[in-house]
Short mmCIF file of C-alpha atoms and ligand atoms in Angstrom, two decimals:
data_model
loop_
_atom_site.label_atom_id
_atom_site.label_comp_id
_atom_site.label_asym_id
_atom_site.label_seq_id
_atom_site.Cartn_x
_atom_site.Cartn_y
_atom_site.Cartn_z
CA UNK V 417 -16.87 -10.80 298.83
CA UNK V 418 -19.62 -12.84 300.41
CA UNK V 419 -20.69 -16.16 298.95
CA UNK V 420 -23.96 -16.51 297.07
CA UNK V 421 -26.56 -18.29 299.14
CA UNK V 422 -28.96 -20.52 297.25
CA UNK V 423 -32.63 -19.56 297.25
CA UNK V 424 -35.49 -21.88 296.28
CA UNK V 425 -34.93 -21.25 292.58
CA UNK V 426 -31.21 -21.95 292.87
CA UNK V 427 -28.96 -18.95 292.13
CA UNK V 428 -25.86 -20.93 291.33
CA UNK V 429 -25.07 -19.94 287.77
CA UNK V 430 -22.14 -17.87 286.58
CA UNK V 431 -24.62 -15.17 285.69
CA UNK V 432 -25.94 -14.85 289.21
CA UNK V 433 -22.40 -14.74 290.50
CA UNK V 434 -21.78 -11.96 288.02
CA UNK V 435 -24.59 -10.05 289.66
CA UNK V 436 -23.00 -10.78 293.01
CA UNK V 437 -19.78 -9.23 291.76
CA UNK V 438 -21.85 -6.08 291.28
CA UNK V 439 -22.67 -5.92 294.99
CA UNK V 440 -20.46 -2.86 295.27
CA UNK V 441 -22.54 -1.19 292.61
CA UNK V 442 -25.73 -1.86 294.58
CA UNK V 443 -24.39 -0.70 297.93
CA UNK V 444 -24.28 3.07 297.24
CA UNK V 445 -28.09 3.22 297.07
CA UNK V 446 -29.19 4.91 300.31
CA UNK V 447 -32.90 4.50 299.51
CA UNK V 448 -33.46 8.27 299.52
CA UNK V 449 -36.07 8.09 296.76
CA UNK V 450 -34.80 11.17 294.87
CA UNK V 451 -34.99 9.05 291.72
CA UNK V 452 -38.69 8.24 292.00
CA UNK V 453 -40.14 11.43 290.42
CA UNK V 454 -37.80 11.02 287.42
CA UNK V 455 -39.06 7.52 286.61
CA UNK V 456 -41.68 7.28 283.84
CA UNK V 457 -42.91 3.85 284.89
CA UNK V 458 -43.28 4.83 288.55
CA UNK V 459 -45.05 8.05 287.56
CA UNK V 460 -47.56 6.10 285.45
CA UNK V 461 -48.08 3.05 287.68
CA UNK V 462 -47.46 4.40 291.19
CA UNK V 463 -45.96 1.06 292.26
CA UNK V 464 -42.67 1.23 294.20
CA UNK V 465 -41.60 -2.02 292.49
CA UNK V 466 -41.72 -0.12 289.20
CA UNK V 467 -39.42 2.61 290.50
CA UNK V 468 -35.61 2.65 290.39
CA UNK V 469 -35.41 2.19 294.17
CA UNK V 470 -37.84 -0.72 294.05
CA UNK V 471 -35.96 -2.43 291.22
CA UNK V 472 -32.67 -2.00 293.07
CA UNK V 473 -34.29 -3.68 296.08
CA UNK V 474 -35.27 -6.61 293.87
CA UNK V 475 -31.76 -6.88 292.43
CA UNK V 476 -30.27 -6.83 295.90
CA UNK V 477 -32.68 -9.52 297.04
CA UNK V 478 -31.53 -11.76 294.18
CA UNK V 479 -27.85 -11.06 294.86
CA UNK V 480 -28.35 -11.86 298.53
CA UNK V 481 -30.28 -15.04 297.74
CA UNK V 482 -33.59 -13.82 299.19
CA UNK V 483 -35.47 -13.79 295.88
CA UNK V 484 -35.69 -16.38 293.14
CA UNK V 485 -34.53 -14.78 289.84
CA UNK V 486 -37.19 -16.84 288.06
CA UNK V 487 -39.91 -15.25 290.19
CA UNK V 488 -42.75 -13.23 288.67
CA UNK V 489 -41.79 -10.23 290.79
CA UNK V 490 -38.20 -10.06 289.52
CA UNK V 491 -39.15 -10.82 285.93
CA UNK V 492 -42.11 -8.42 285.72
CA UNK V 493 -40.58 -5.32 287.27
CA UNK V 494 -37.13 -5.65 285.71
CA UNK V 495 -38.76 -6.29 282.34
CA UNK V 496 -41.03 -3.27 282.72
CA UNK V 497 -38.10 -0.86 283.12
CA UNK V 498 -37.54 1.29 280.05
CA UNK V 499 -33.81 1.48 280.64
CA UNK V 500 -34.09 5.22 280.06
CA UNK V 501 -31.64 5.99 282.90
CA UNK V 502 -33.47 9.15 283.94
CA UNK V 503 -32.83 7.88 287.48
CA UNK V 504 -29.04 8.25 287.16
CA UNK V 505 -28.41 12.03 286.90
CA UNK V 506 -30.73 12.72 289.85
CA UNK V 507 -29.11 10.14 292.12
CA UNK V 508 -26.90 11.76 294.79
CA UNK V 509 -25.02 8.49 295.35
CA UNK V 510 -24.04 7.90 291.75
CA UNK V 511 -25.74 4.52 291.48
CA UNK V 512 -24.84 2.97 288.11
CA UNK V 513 -28.39 1.91 287.37
CA UNK V 514 -27.91 1.18 283.65
CA UNK V 515 -25.12 -1.33 284.28
CA UNK V 516 -27.08 -2.97 287.09
CA UNK V 517 -30.16 -3.27 284.90
CA UNK V 518 -28.23 -5.06 282.17
CA UNK V 519 -26.85 -7.53 284.69
CA UNK V 520 -30.27 -8.08 286.22
CA UNK V 521 -31.78 -8.76 282.80
CA UNK V 522 -28.96 -11.18 282.06
CA UNK V 523 -29.74 -13.05 285.28
CA UNK V 524 -33.48 -12.98 284.63
CA UNK V 525 -33.03 -14.29 281.08
CA UNK V 526 -30.82 -17.10 282.35
CA UNK V 527 -33.51 -18.33 284.71
CA UNK V 528 -36.64 -17.75 282.68
CA UNK V 529 -36.89 -17.70 278.87
CA UNK V 530 -37.48 -14.31 277.30
CA UNK V 531 -40.41 -13.72 274.96
CA UNK V 532 -40.17 -15.31 271.51
CA UNK V 533 -40.10 -11.93 269.75
CA UNK V 534 -37.24 -10.64 271.91
CA UNK V 535 -35.21 -13.82 271.41
CA UNK V 536 -35.77 -13.73 267.66
CA UNK V 537 -34.83 -10.05 267.41
CA UNK V 538 -31.61 -10.48 269.39
CA UNK V 539 -30.67 -13.51 267.28
CA UNK V 540 -31.30 -11.71 263.98
CA UNK V 541 -29.55 -8.50 265.01
CA UNK V 542 -26.38 -10.38 265.88
CA UNK V 543 -26.11 -11.74 262.32
CA UNK V 544 -25.13 -9.44 259.46
CA UNK V 545 -26.77 -11.70 256.89
CA UNK V 546 -30.08 -12.11 258.72
CA UNK V 547 -30.51 -8.48 259.60
CA UNK V 548 -29.66 -7.48 256.03
CA UNK V 549 -32.50 -9.71 254.87
CA UNK V 550 -34.87 -8.34 257.51
CA UNK V 551 -34.11 -4.72 256.67
CA UNK V 552 -34.30 -5.37 252.92
CA UNK V 553 -37.83 -6.67 253.47
CA UNK V 554 -38.57 -3.66 255.66
CA UNK V 555 -37.40 -1.25 252.99
CA UNK V 556 -39.67 -2.94 250.42
CA UNK V 557 -42.66 -2.67 252.76
CA UNK V 558 -41.80 0.97 253.45
CA UNK V 559 -41.27 1.95 249.82
CA UNK V 560 -44.46 0.21 248.68
CA UNK V 561 -46.52 2.20 251.17
CA UNK V 562 -47.85 -1.02 252.71
CA UNK V 563 -46.28 -0.22 256.10
CA UNK V 564 -48.07 3.13 256.32
CA UNK V 565 -51.29 1.61 254.98
CA UNK V 566 -51.24 -1.21 257.55
CA UNK V 567 -50.46 1.24 260.35
CA UNK V 568 -53.61 3.17 259.53
CA UNK V 569 -55.86 0.26 258.59
CA UNK V 570 -55.17 -2.31 261.33
CA UNK V 571 -57.22 -2.12 264.53
CA UNK V 572 -55.78 -0.23 267.52
CA UNK V 573 -56.89 -2.98 269.92
CA UNK V 574 -56.74 -6.76 270.05
CA UNK V 575 -54.16 -9.15 268.71
CA UNK V 576 -53.19 -6.96 265.75
CA UNK V 577 -52.37 -3.97 267.91
CA UNK V 578 -48.66 -4.76 268.15
CA UNK V 579 -48.46 -5.55 264.43
CA UNK V 580 -49.99 -2.16 263.71
CA UNK V 581 -47.43 -0.47 265.94
CA UNK V 582 -44.56 -2.35 264.30
CA UNK V 583 -45.71 -1.27 260.83
CA UNK V 584 -46.08 2.31 262.06
CA UNK V 585 -42.48 2.22 263.36
CA UNK V 586 -41.31 1.03 259.96
CA UNK V 587 -43.35 3.65 258.10
CA UNK V 588 -41.88 6.30 260.40
CA UNK V 589 -38.36 5.58 259.10
CA UNK V 590 -39.20 7.15 255.72
CA UNK V 591 -37.39 10.42 255.02
CA UNK V 592 -39.19 13.62 255.91
CA UNK V 593 -39.74 15.81 252.88
CA UNK V 594 -38.41 19.11 254.12
CA UNK V 595 -40.02 22.36 253.06
CA UNK V 596 -38.47 23.82 249.90
CA UNK V 597 -35.96 26.65 249.82
CA UNK V 598 -37.71 30.01 250.08
CA UNK V 599 -35.13 31.78 247.90
CA UNK V 600 -34.47 30.05 244.60
CA UNK V 601 -30.80 29.34 245.33
CA UNK V 602 -29.14 28.76 248.64
CA UNK V 603 -26.56 31.30 249.76
CA UNK V 604 -23.48 29.94 251.46
CA UNK V 605 -22.49 31.51 254.74
CA UNK V 606 -18.80 32.32 255.18
CA UNK V 607 -16.73 29.22 255.79
CA UNK V 608 -15.09 29.28 259.19
CA UNK V 609 -11.30 29.27 259.38
CA UNK V 610 -11.43 25.97 261.20
CA UNK V 611 -13.33 24.37 258.36
CA UNK V 612 -10.92 25.81 255.79
CA UNK V 613 -7.89 24.43 257.58
CA UNK V 614 -9.47 21.11 258.39
CA UNK V 615 -9.35 19.65 261.88
CA UNK V 616 -6.57 17.22 261.07
CA UNK V 617 -8.58 14.48 262.76
CA UNK V 618 -9.34 11.09 261.24
CA UNK V 619 -12.69 9.71 262.25
CA UNK V 620 -14.76 6.61 261.55
CA UNK V 621 -18.55 6.43 261.63
CA UNK V 622 -20.36 3.53 263.27
CA UNK V 623 -22.77 2.39 260.57
CA UNK V 624 -24.80 0.31 263.05
CA UNK V 625 -27.61 -2.16 262.46
CA UNK V 626 -30.92 -0.23 262.35
CA UNK V 627 -29.06 2.86 261.09
CA UNK V 628 -27.53 0.93 258.22
CA UNK V 629 -30.73 -0.97 257.43
CA UNK V 630 -33.34 1.76 257.68
CA UNK V 631 -31.51 5.08 258.13
CA UNK V 632 -28.74 4.83 255.56
CA UNK V 633 -29.45 8.45 254.67
CA UNK V 634 -28.56 9.53 258.24
CA UNK V 635 -25.22 7.75 257.97
CA UNK V 636 -24.60 9.53 254.66
CA UNK V 637 -25.55 12.88 256.19
CA UNK V 638 -23.22 12.18 259.10
CA UNK V 639 -20.25 11.48 256.84
CA UNK V 640 -20.90 14.46 254.57
CA UNK V 641 -21.36 16.97 257.38
CA UNK V 642 -18.22 15.73 259.12
CA UNK V 643 -16.22 16.15 255.92
CA UNK V 644 -17.73 19.60 255.38
CA UNK V 645 -16.40 20.49 258.82
CA UNK V 646 -12.87 19.43 258.09
CA UNK V 647 -12.77 15.83 259.34
CA UNK V 648 -11.22 13.02 257.33
CA UNK V 649 -13.80 10.23 257.37
CA UNK V 650 -12.30 6.75 257.17
CA UNK V 651 -14.33 3.69 256.20
CA UNK V 652 -13.85 0.86 258.68
CA UNK V 653 -14.78 -2.53 257.29
CA UNK V 654 -15.74 -5.44 259.52
CA UNK V 655 -17.54 -3.31 262.11
CA UNK V 656 -20.76 -4.74 263.52
CA UNK V 657 -23.86 -3.86 265.52
CA UNK V 658 -22.76 -2.10 268.74
CA UNK V 659 -24.53 -4.68 270.93
CA UNK V 660 -26.73 -2.16 272.78
CA UNK V 661 -29.93 -4.04 271.97
CA UNK V 662 -28.39 -7.24 273.30
CA UNK V 663 -27.02 -5.66 276.48
CA UNK V 664 -30.35 -3.99 277.21
CA UNK V 665 -32.17 -7.24 276.44
CA UNK V 666 -30.08 -9.32 278.87
CA UNK V 667 -28.01 -11.08 276.20
CA UNK V 668 -24.62 -10.02 277.54
CA UNK V 669 -22.77 -12.86 275.81
CA UNK V 670 -23.75 -11.63 272.35
CA UNK V 671 -23.25 -7.99 273.42
CA UNK V 672 -19.68 -8.78 274.48
CA UNK V 673 -18.92 -10.69 271.29
CA UNK V 674 -20.15 -7.75 269.17
CA UNK V 675 -18.22 -5.27 271.32
CA UNK V 676 -15.00 -7.26 270.91
CA UNK V 677 -15.37 -7.19 267.12
CA UNK V 678 -15.83 -3.43 267.15
CA UNK V 679 -12.94 -2.87 269.55
CA UNK V 680 -10.68 -4.87 267.26
CA UNK V 681 -11.59 -3.24 263.95
CA UNK V 682 -11.88 0.36 265.11
CA UNK V 683 -8.60 0.29 267.05
CA UNK V 684 -6.87 -1.37 264.09
CA UNK V 685 -8.04 1.49 261.86
CA UNK V 686 -6.05 3.98 263.96
CA UNK V 687 -8.79 6.63 263.88
CA UNK V 688 -8.80 9.43 266.44
CA UNK V 689 -12.54 9.21 267.03
CA UNK V 690 -15.45 6.87 266.38
CA UNK V 691 -18.48 9.01 265.59
CA UNK V 692 -21.95 7.67 266.37
CA UNK V 693 -25.27 9.14 265.24
CA UNK V 694 -27.52 6.92 267.38
CA UNK V 695 -27.65 7.91 271.04
CA UNK V 696 -28.27 4.37 272.27
CA UNK V 697 -25.28 3.01 270.34
CA UNK V 698 -23.02 5.84 271.51
CA UNK V 699 -23.94 5.22 275.14
CA UNK V 700 -23.26 1.49 274.75
CA UNK V 701 -19.88 2.04 273.08
CA UNK V 702 -18.78 4.58 275.67
CA UNK V 703 -19.41 1.84 278.23
CA UNK V 704 -17.49 -0.95 276.47
CA UNK V 705 -14.93 -0.74 279.28
CA UNK V 706 -17.58 -1.75 281.80
CA UNK V 707 -19.10 -4.39 279.53
CA UNK V 708 -15.70 -6.07 279.08
CA UNK V 709 -14.31 -5.37 282.56
CA UNK V 710 -13.83 -9.08 283.30
CA UNK V 711 -12.16 -9.80 279.98
CA UNK V 712 -8.45 -9.33 280.78
CA UNK V 713 -6.54 -7.71 277.91
CA UNK V 714 -9.78 -6.88 276.13
CA UNK V 715 -10.72 -4.61 279.03
CA UNK V 716 -7.87 -2.14 278.45
CA UNK V 717 -8.51 -2.13 274.71
CA UNK V 718 -12.24 -1.63 275.29
CA UNK V 719 -11.52 1.35 277.52
CA UNK V 720 -9.21 2.77 274.86
CA UNK V 721 -11.93 2.53 272.21
CA UNK V 722 -14.61 3.85 274.56
CA UNK V 723 -12.51 6.97 275.17
CA UNK V 724 -12.61 7.71 271.42
CA UNK V 725 -16.38 7.42 270.98
CA UNK V 726 -18.34 10.63 270.40
CA UNK V 727 -21.86 11.50 269.38
CA UNK V 728 -21.92 13.26 266.01
CA UNK V 729 -23.47 16.36 267.56
CA UNK V 730 -20.66 16.50 270.14
CA UNK V 731 -18.05 16.48 267.40
CA UNK V 732 -19.82 19.05 265.25
CA UNK V 733 -20.53 21.35 268.20
CA UNK V 734 -16.88 21.22 269.19
CA UNK V 735 -15.74 22.68 265.85
CA UNK V 736 -18.45 25.22 265.23
CA UNK V 737 -20.15 23.89 263.21
CA UNK V 738 -19.94 25.59 259.82
CA UNK V 739 -23.19 27.33 258.80
CA UNK V 740 -25.06 26.45 255.64
CA UNK V 741 -27.99 27.89 253.68
CA UNK V 742 -31.52 28.37 254.96
CA UNK V 743 -33.90 25.49 255.56
CA UNK V 744 -37.06 27.32 256.58
CA UNK V 745 -38.90 25.13 259.06
CA UNK V 746 -39.79 24.71 262.70
CA UNK V 747 -38.75 21.64 264.69
CA UNK V 748 -39.68 20.33 268.12
CA UNK V 749 -36.50 19.01 269.72
CA UNK V 750 -36.74 15.90 271.89
CA UNK V 751 -33.81 14.69 274.01
CA UNK V 752 -32.99 10.99 273.55
CA UNK V 753 -32.57 9.43 276.99
CA UNK V 754 -29.30 7.79 276.03
CA UNK V 755 -27.89 11.15 275.00
CA UNK V 756 -29.25 13.25 277.87
CA UNK V 757 -29.17 10.84 280.80
CA UNK V 758 -26.59 8.21 279.80
CA UNK V 759 -24.10 10.48 277.99
CA UNK V 760 -25.12 13.74 279.73
CA UNK V 761 -25.25 15.60 276.40
CA UNK V 762 -27.89 18.30 276.07
CA UNK V 763 -26.54 21.36 274.22
CA UNK V 764 -24.65 19.93 271.20
CA UNK V 765 -27.74 18.84 269.21
CA UNK V 766 -29.22 22.30 269.73
CA UNK V 767 -25.94 23.89 268.62
CA UNK V 768 -26.16 21.84 265.41
CA UNK V 769 -29.72 23.05 264.81
CA UNK V 770 -28.66 26.64 265.63
CA UNK V 771 -26.12 26.43 262.78
CA UNK V 772 -28.92 26.07 260.24
CA UNK V 773 -30.37 29.41 259.13
CA UNK V 774 -34.17 29.35 259.02
CA UNK V 775 -34.65 26.53 261.53
CA UNK V 776 -36.81 27.51 264.48
CA UNK V 777 -36.44 25.18 267.46
CA UNK V 778 -39.50 24.81 269.68
CA UNK V 779 -39.25 23.47 273.21
CA UNK V 780 -41.67 20.70 274.09
CA UNK V 781 -43.02 19.85 277.53
CA UNK V 782 -41.12 17.12 279.39
CA UNK V 783 -38.52 16.86 276.62
CA UNK V 784 -36.24 15.11 279.11
CA UNK V 785 -38.71 12.26 279.66
CA UNK V 786 -38.46 8.97 277.75
CA UNK V 787 -40.65 8.62 274.64
CA UNK V 788 -41.30 4.97 275.48
CA UNK V 789 -39.19 3.69 272.58
CA UNK V 790 -36.66 1.56 274.47
CA UNK V 791 -36.02 -0.91 271.62
CA UNK V 792 -39.28 -2.77 271.01
CA UNK V 793 -40.93 -1.72 274.28
CA UNK V 794 -43.93 -0.34 272.41
CA UNK V 795 -44.54 -3.81 270.94
CA UNK V 796 -43.76 -5.90 274.02
CA UNK V 797 -45.54 -3.51 276.44
CA UNK V 798 -48.32 -2.02 274.30
CA UNK V 799 -50.31 -0.55 277.21
CA UNK V 800 -47.60 1.17 279.20
CA UNK V 801 -45.41 1.91 276.16
CA UNK V 802 -48.49 3.22 274.38
CA UNK V 803 -49.34 5.58 277.24
CA UNK V 804 -45.81 6.96 277.52
CA UNK V 805 -45.56 7.29 273.74
CA UNK V 806 -48.93 9.01 273.46
CA UNK V 807 -47.86 11.60 276.06
CA UNK V 808 -44.73 12.35 274.03
CA UNK V 809 -46.62 12.63 270.75
CA UNK V 810 -49.11 14.99 272.40
CA UNK V 811 -46.23 17.16 273.68
CA UNK V 812 -44.72 17.26 270.20
CA UNK V 813 -48.01 18.11 268.51
CA UNK V 814 -48.80 20.82 271.07
CA UNK V 815 -46.01 23.07 269.76
CA UNK V 816 -47.25 22.87 266.15
CA UNK V 817 -43.82 22.41 264.56
CA UNK V 818 -43.24 21.04 261.06
CA UNK V 819 -41.24 18.11 262.43
CA UNK V 820 -39.70 16.59 265.51
CA UNK V 821 -35.89 16.47 265.55
CA UNK V 822 -34.17 13.86 267.68
CA UNK V 823 -30.79 12.16 267.27
CA UNK V 824 -31.64 8.52 267.94
CA UNK V 825 -33.30 5.95 265.65
CA UNK V 826 -35.33 4.36 268.45
CA UNK V 827 -36.87 7.73 269.37
CA UNK V 828 -37.39 8.61 265.71
CA UNK V 829 -39.30 5.35 265.20
CA UNK V 830 -41.29 5.54 268.44
CA UNK V 831 -42.42 9.16 268.10
CA UNK V 832 -42.81 8.75 264.36
CA UNK V 833 -45.03 5.69 264.85
CA UNK V 834 -47.36 7.71 267.06
CA UNK V 835 -47.52 10.45 264.44
CA UNK V 836 -48.18 7.95 261.64
CA UNK V 837 -50.99 6.25 263.58
CA UNK V 838 -52.52 9.65 264.34
CA UNK V 839 -52.33 10.60 260.65
CA UNK V 840 -50.41 13.69 261.83
CA UNK V 841 -48.60 15.95 259.34
CA UNK V 842 -45.41 16.35 261.42
CA UNK V 843 -42.28 14.66 260.10
CA UNK V 844 -39.34 13.17 261.97
CA UNK V 845 -35.74 14.09 261.27
CA UNK V 846 -32.25 13.61 262.67
CA UNK V 847 -30.50 16.97 263.28
CA UNK V 848 -27.62 16.04 260.94
CA UNK V 849 -30.11 15.43 258.12
CA UNK V 850 -31.19 19.05 258.43
CA UNK V 851 -27.59 20.26 258.59
CA UNK V 852 -26.76 18.15 255.54
CA UNK V 853 -29.66 19.66 253.62
CA UNK V 854 -28.50 23.11 254.65
CA UNK V 855 -25.02 22.35 253.29
CA UNK V 856 -26.47 20.87 250.11
CA UNK V 857 -28.50 24.03 249.51
CA UNK V 858 -25.41 26.11 250.19
CA UNK V 859 -23.59 24.26 247.43
CA UNK V 860 -20.94 22.75 249.69
CA UNK V 861 -21.26 19.43 247.87
CA UNK V 862 -21.19 20.87 244.37
CA UNK V 863 -24.06 22.58 242.58
CA UNK V 864 -26.63 24.15 244.95
CA UNK V 865 -29.79 22.08 244.98
CA UNK V 866 -33.32 22.84 246.01
CA UNK V 867 -34.33 19.18 246.12
CA UNK V 868 -33.40 16.56 248.64
CA UNK V 869 -33.45 12.93 247.62
CA UNK V 870 -35.70 10.74 249.73
CA UNK V 871 -34.58 7.41 251.18
S1 SF4 W 1593 -30.89 5.02 293.33
FE1 SF4 W 1593 -29.99 6.93 294.10
S2 SF4 W 1593 -31.69 8.39 294.13
FE2 SF4 W 1593 -32.60 6.33 293.96
S3 SF4 W 1593 -33.05 5.70 296.07
FE3 SF4 W 1593 -30.98 4.91 295.58
S4 SF4 W 1593 -29.56 6.51 296.25
FE4 SF4 W 1593 -31.60 7.46 296.20
S1 SF4 W 1594 -34.24 3.39 283.76
FE1 SF4 W 1594 -36.05 4.75 283.49
S2 SF4 W 1594 -37.83 3.38 283.73
FE2 SF4 W 1594 -36.05 2.26 284.54
S3 SF4 W 1594 -36.02 2.69 286.75
FE3 SF4 W 1594 -34.68 4.26 285.79
S4 SF4 W 1594 -36.05 6.02 285.38
FE4 SF4 W 1594 -37.37 4.22 285.77
#
C-alpha cells in the first residue's frame, strides 16, 4: 500500500488513512460513465462533479494527496450526494460506491465541521434518552395538528422554508386512514399449510430510532404479520439505532459503536433472523461486516449478524404470505433506494401487496429514482432536494391512487411531506400496515374489525 502524501490541508489523520485503505475499492472504477444517467443529482445539475464518476475522482484525489479534504470542491460535491446508490447496480465494475461515500464523508467531517443541524441530529439520535424526548415532542406536535397547520401556513420561501418542510415531514408520519371495508365483515381466506404449521423460525424485529419514535404502528404491524405467518417473534432488549444515519452523515465512530451494541444483543438472543422494516436500516445492518472490518473479533461477529438480517417483505414473501380480507384501495408503489439499489430487493414488497385482496397497485414513472429523502436532505438542501421531491410527488399524484406505499420511513416522510404541503388527499402507508389491516379485517387477531386505530 502506498503512503499518504500530505497536501496543503494536511491529510495525516487516521481518517484519511482509512480512506487510503479503501484505495482498492476506488481502483475498479474504469471511468466508463455508465453510472451517470442513473444519478439524480447529475441529471438535475449536469455537473460531472455531481455525478458518481466525478465524486469518485474527488475521493481518489484526496486519497492520493492531490486535493485538500477541507476544500470547497470536496465538501460541496460529496455533501450534495443523496447516497441513493442508484449508481451501484448499473456499474459494470462493481464499485462499492456506498461504502466509499461513507468514508469520504467521514474524512470531510474530520477536516471541516458539519452543519449545526446535522451535528445536533447525529448527537441526539445516538442517545436513547434524547431521541425519546425529541420524538415525544414530535408526537405531541403531530397529534395536536400543529405540524400539519405549520406545514400549510409557513411560507414556501425564505428562512422558514426548511422549518415548513420539517413540520410537513412530521405531519406526514400520521397514520393513513384507510378506506373502510366494503362488505360489513371481512372474510378470511384459507390459511396456508405453511402458516398452520408455523415456520419454526425465531425472529427479532429491529425497533429502530425513527420507527420507534414516530412509526410505532409499523413496528406493531411488522410483529403481528410475522406471527400471523408462523414466525415466533422474540423481543430483544438493549438494541439501539442501527447507525445508518451516522454512517451516511460521516460519523463512523458513532455508527460503529451503535453497530457493536446491536451485534452483541441480537447475537446473544440466538434468533435465526433480524427483521427490519426500514430499508435504510436493513441496508446498513447487512453491511455491518464492512463497517466493522477493521475491528478484529467484532468483524466476524458483525458478519454473522449481517447474514441474519432481512427486510420484512423478504421474509413475508419467502413464506407466502398468508392472504387476509379485502382492503379496497389503490396504491402507488415507490421503491426505496436502500431496498432496490442497496439490497437489490424489488419483488417482495409487491408480493406482500399482492397478498391483500382489493389492493390495486399502480406503477409510477421513475419509481426506481430517489425521492430526495436521504435523511434530512430536504432540509439541508432545500433547492435540489425540493426539486427531486417535487418530481416524485408529481409522479405519485399522476396515477391518482388513494395512497403511496413504500417500505422506508425516510421515503414515507419525504413523499408525505410533499403531499402535505400540496394539500393533496393521498395518504402514505407501509406495505405491512396494509397487510396488517387485511389480517385484522379477516379476524386473524380475534374479532373481525372494520376500524383501524390511528397512531
Ligand atoms: S463507477 Fe462504475 S459505472 Fe461509474 S464510471 Fe466508474 S466503473 Fe463506470
Ligand atoms: S449515490 Fe445517488 S446521488 Fe450519489 S452519486 Fe450515486 S446515484 Fe448519484
